Short mmCIF file of N, CA and C in Angstrom, two decimals:
data_model
loop_
_atom_site.label_atom_id
_atom_site.label_comp_id
_atom_site.label_asym_id
_atom_site.label_seq_id
_atom_site.Cartn_x
_atom_site.Cartn_y
_atom_site.Cartn_z
N UNK A 1 106.05 30.75 34.06
CA UNK A 1 105.56 31.55 35.09
C UNK A 1 104.78 32.78 34.31
N UNK A 2 103.57 33.01 34.63
CA UNK A 2 102.81 34.00 34.20
C UNK A 2 102.87 35.20 35.02
N UNK A 3 103.56 36.37 34.13
CA UNK A 3 103.62 37.62 34.78
C UNK A 3 102.45 38.45 34.68
N UNK A 4 101.73 38.85 35.66
CA UNK A 4 100.60 39.59 35.55
C UNK A 4 100.80 41.19 35.54
N UNK A 5 101.81 41.66 35.91
CA UNK A 5 102.10 43.16 35.90
C UNK A 5 103.76 43.30 35.73
N UNK A 6 104.02 44.21 34.73
CA UNK A 6 105.32 44.50 34.45
C UNK A 6 105.60 45.97 34.84
N UNK A 7 106.63 46.14 35.62
CA UNK A 7 107.01 47.53 36.13
C UNK A 7 108.33 47.89 35.61
N UNK A 8 108.54 48.91 34.87
CA UNK A 8 109.78 49.30 34.42
C UNK A 8 110.22 50.48 35.27
N UNK A 9 111.24 50.34 36.09
CA UNK A 9 111.87 51.26 37.04
C UNK A 9 113.39 51.51 36.73
N UNK A 10 113.89 51.20 35.46
CA UNK A 10 115.12 51.32 35.04
C UNK A 10 115.41 52.87 35.01
N UNK A 11 116.62 53.28 35.59
CA UNK A 11 116.97 54.67 35.46
C UNK A 11 116.44 55.46 36.70
N UNK A 12 115.68 54.94 37.68
CA UNK A 12 115.13 55.57 38.78
C UNK A 12 116.08 55.17 40.10
N UNK A 13 116.23 56.26 40.86
CA UNK A 13 116.99 56.11 42.00
C UNK A 13 116.09 55.62 43.12
N UNK A 14 116.65 55.24 44.24
CA UNK A 14 116.01 55.02 45.41
C UNK A 14 115.26 56.22 45.92
N UNK A 15 114.09 56.23 46.43
CA UNK A 15 113.22 55.20 46.69
C UNK A 15 112.16 54.76 45.42
N UNK A 16 112.43 55.43 44.47
CA UNK A 16 111.34 55.28 43.28
C UNK A 16 110.93 53.85 42.76
N UNK A 17 111.98 52.88 42.63
CA UNK A 17 111.74 51.64 42.24
C UNK A 17 110.55 50.94 43.30
N UNK A 18 110.83 51.40 44.64
CA UNK A 18 109.91 50.83 45.61
C UNK A 18 108.62 51.38 45.61
N UNK A 19 108.68 52.68 45.38
CA UNK A 19 107.38 53.48 45.22
C UNK A 19 106.49 53.01 44.07
N UNK A 20 107.15 52.74 42.97
CA UNK A 20 106.46 52.17 41.68
C UNK A 20 105.94 50.70 42.06
N UNK A 21 106.77 49.93 42.68
CA UNK A 21 106.40 48.54 43.01
C UNK A 21 105.18 48.48 43.95
N UNK A 22 105.40 49.36 44.91
CA UNK A 22 104.19 49.27 45.94
C UNK A 22 102.87 49.79 45.30
N UNK A 23 102.89 50.87 44.34
CA UNK A 23 101.67 51.22 43.80
C UNK A 23 101.04 50.18 42.93
N UNK A 24 101.99 49.46 42.20
CA UNK A 24 101.47 48.45 41.34
C UNK A 24 101.02 47.27 42.07
N UNK A 25 101.65 46.86 43.06
CA UNK A 25 101.30 45.54 43.89
C UNK A 25 100.00 45.94 44.70
N UNK A 26 99.75 47.17 44.98
CA UNK A 26 98.53 47.49 45.75
C UNK A 26 97.25 47.25 44.78
N UNK A 27 97.39 47.41 43.57
CA UNK A 27 96.34 47.14 42.60
C UNK A 27 96.21 45.84 42.07
N UNK A 28 97.01 44.91 42.50
CA UNK A 28 96.88 43.44 42.21
C UNK A 28 96.19 42.66 43.17
N UNK A 29 95.94 41.38 42.67
CA UNK A 29 95.17 40.46 43.52
C UNK A 29 96.21 39.54 44.13
N UNK A 30 95.87 39.03 45.45
CA UNK A 30 96.72 38.22 46.01
C UNK A 30 97.04 37.06 45.21
N UNK A 31 98.27 36.53 45.19
CA UNK A 31 98.79 35.49 44.32
C UNK A 31 99.27 35.89 43.00
N UNK A 32 98.96 37.09 42.50
CA UNK A 32 99.43 37.47 41.13
C UNK A 32 101.04 37.80 41.22
N UNK A 33 101.68 37.92 40.10
CA UNK A 33 103.06 38.09 40.13
C UNK A 33 103.36 39.45 39.33
N UNK A 34 104.33 40.16 39.93
CA UNK A 34 104.69 41.36 39.30
C UNK A 34 106.30 41.23 38.98
N UNK A 35 106.63 41.62 37.89
CA UNK A 35 108.03 41.68 37.48
C UNK A 35 108.50 43.16 37.26
N UNK A 36 109.56 43.39 38.03
CA UNK A 36 110.03 44.81 38.08
C UNK A 36 111.40 44.85 37.64
N UNK A 37 111.91 45.72 36.78
CA UNK A 37 113.23 45.99 36.32
C UNK A 37 113.71 47.31 36.84
N UNK A 38 114.93 47.09 37.52
CA UNK A 38 115.68 48.31 38.05
C UNK A 38 117.04 48.29 37.82
N UNK A 39 117.64 49.47 37.56
CA UNK A 39 119.10 49.63 37.46
C UNK A 39 119.76 50.24 38.78
N UNK A 40 118.97 50.47 39.84
CA UNK A 40 119.43 51.01 41.01
C UNK A 40 120.03 49.82 41.95
N UNK A 41 121.34 49.81 42.24
CA UNK A 41 122.10 48.83 42.87
C UNK A 41 121.46 48.64 44.34
N UNK A 42 120.94 49.54 44.94
CA UNK A 42 120.38 49.56 46.22
C UNK A 42 119.04 48.58 46.34
N UNK A 43 118.40 48.50 44.91
CA UNK A 43 117.09 47.78 44.98
C UNK A 43 117.24 46.31 45.57
N UNK A 44 118.54 45.73 45.38
CA UNK A 44 118.67 44.45 45.94
C UNK A 44 118.30 44.42 47.49
N UNK A 45 118.85 45.04 48.13
CA UNK A 45 118.58 45.24 49.58
C UNK A 45 117.19 45.85 49.93
N UNK A 46 116.83 46.87 49.18
CA UNK A 46 115.65 47.61 49.41
C UNK A 46 114.27 46.58 49.29
N UNK A 47 114.43 45.75 48.23
CA UNK A 47 113.26 44.82 47.94
C UNK A 47 113.20 43.59 49.03
N UNK A 48 114.49 43.12 49.33
CA UNK A 48 114.47 42.17 50.32
C UNK A 48 113.86 42.76 51.78
N UNK A 49 114.24 43.90 52.15
CA UNK A 49 113.79 44.49 53.37
C UNK A 49 112.17 44.74 53.22
N UNK A 50 111.79 45.20 52.05
CA UNK A 50 110.27 45.34 51.76
C UNK A 50 109.49 44.21 51.98
N UNK A 51 109.86 43.03 51.27
CA UNK A 51 109.08 41.81 51.38
C UNK A 51 109.13 41.31 52.75
N UNK A 52 110.17 41.52 53.46
CA UNK A 52 110.26 40.97 54.87
C UNK A 52 109.34 41.69 55.85
N UNK A 53 108.99 42.96 55.47
CA UNK A 53 107.89 43.58 56.28
C UNK A 53 106.49 43.55 55.77
N UNK A 54 106.29 42.76 54.58
CA UNK A 54 105.10 42.54 54.00
C UNK A 54 104.69 41.17 53.83
N UNK A 55 103.58 40.97 53.34
CA UNK A 55 103.09 39.52 53.10
C UNK A 55 103.63 39.13 51.67
N UNK A 56 104.28 39.88 50.98
CA UNK A 56 104.81 39.65 49.66
C UNK A 56 105.95 38.69 49.61
N UNK A 57 106.21 38.07 48.52
CA UNK A 57 107.30 37.19 48.32
C UNK A 57 108.15 37.32 47.27
N UNK A 58 109.55 37.40 47.22
CA UNK A 58 110.30 37.46 46.18
C UNK A 58 110.37 36.08 45.44
N UNK A 59 110.05 35.76 44.49
CA UNK A 59 110.05 34.51 43.62
C UNK A 59 111.29 34.32 42.91
N UNK A 60 112.00 35.41 42.44
CA UNK A 60 113.05 35.26 41.60
C UNK A 60 113.79 36.62 41.55
N UNK A 61 115.07 36.46 41.46
CA UNK A 61 115.99 37.76 41.27
C UNK A 61 117.00 37.38 40.23
N UNK A 62 117.16 38.18 39.26
CA UNK A 62 118.25 37.96 38.33
C UNK A 62 118.86 39.31 38.09
N UNK A 63 120.16 39.31 37.58
CA UNK A 63 120.89 40.44 37.33
C UNK A 63 121.52 40.30 36.01
N UNK A 64 121.29 41.02 35.01
CA UNK A 64 121.91 40.84 33.68
C UNK A 64 122.18 42.25 33.16
N UNK A 65 123.47 42.50 32.81
CA UNK A 65 123.98 43.70 32.36
C UNK A 65 123.58 44.83 33.14
N UNK A 66 123.71 44.80 34.36
CA UNK A 66 123.31 45.93 35.29
C UNK A 66 121.76 46.10 35.50
N UNK A 67 121.03 45.29 35.08
CA UNK A 67 119.58 45.38 35.18
C UNK A 67 119.11 44.29 36.03
N UNK A 68 118.35 44.71 37.21
CA UNK A 68 118.04 43.82 38.26
C UNK A 68 116.58 43.61 37.97
N UNK A 69 116.18 42.18 37.95
CA UNK A 69 114.94 41.76 37.55
C UNK A 69 114.35 41.14 38.76
N UNK A 70 113.26 41.48 39.30
CA UNK A 70 112.62 40.97 40.55
C UNK A 70 111.19 40.38 40.07
N UNK A 71 110.93 39.20 40.45
CA UNK A 71 109.50 38.68 40.35
C UNK A 71 109.08 38.57 41.87
N UNK A 72 107.88 39.23 42.14
CA UNK A 72 107.36 39.38 43.36
C UNK A 72 105.94 38.76 43.36
N UNK A 73 105.58 37.83 44.20
CA UNK A 73 104.22 37.36 44.34
C UNK A 73 103.42 38.34 45.55
N UNK A 74 102.33 38.80 45.07
CA UNK A 74 101.63 39.50 46.18
C UNK A 74 100.97 38.47 47.11
N UNK A 75 101.27 38.80 48.42
CA UNK A 75 100.69 38.02 49.58
C UNK A 75 99.53 38.50 50.10
#
């Protein structure tokens, strides 16, 4: 899987991981992949709600040692 944009939102509280994700994805082309790292526990529900309201798609979610990793395809 080729990641086109990597966003580091570790240490940021809600809503900043989403703000950084939206800013990054707005600059991307349809079909490109963004990987975002967050330590905010609320990010799991926040990102699911965000993609449900947009054309974007969560491709993968991992949690390792308190770091949530999201791979999102721009729709």
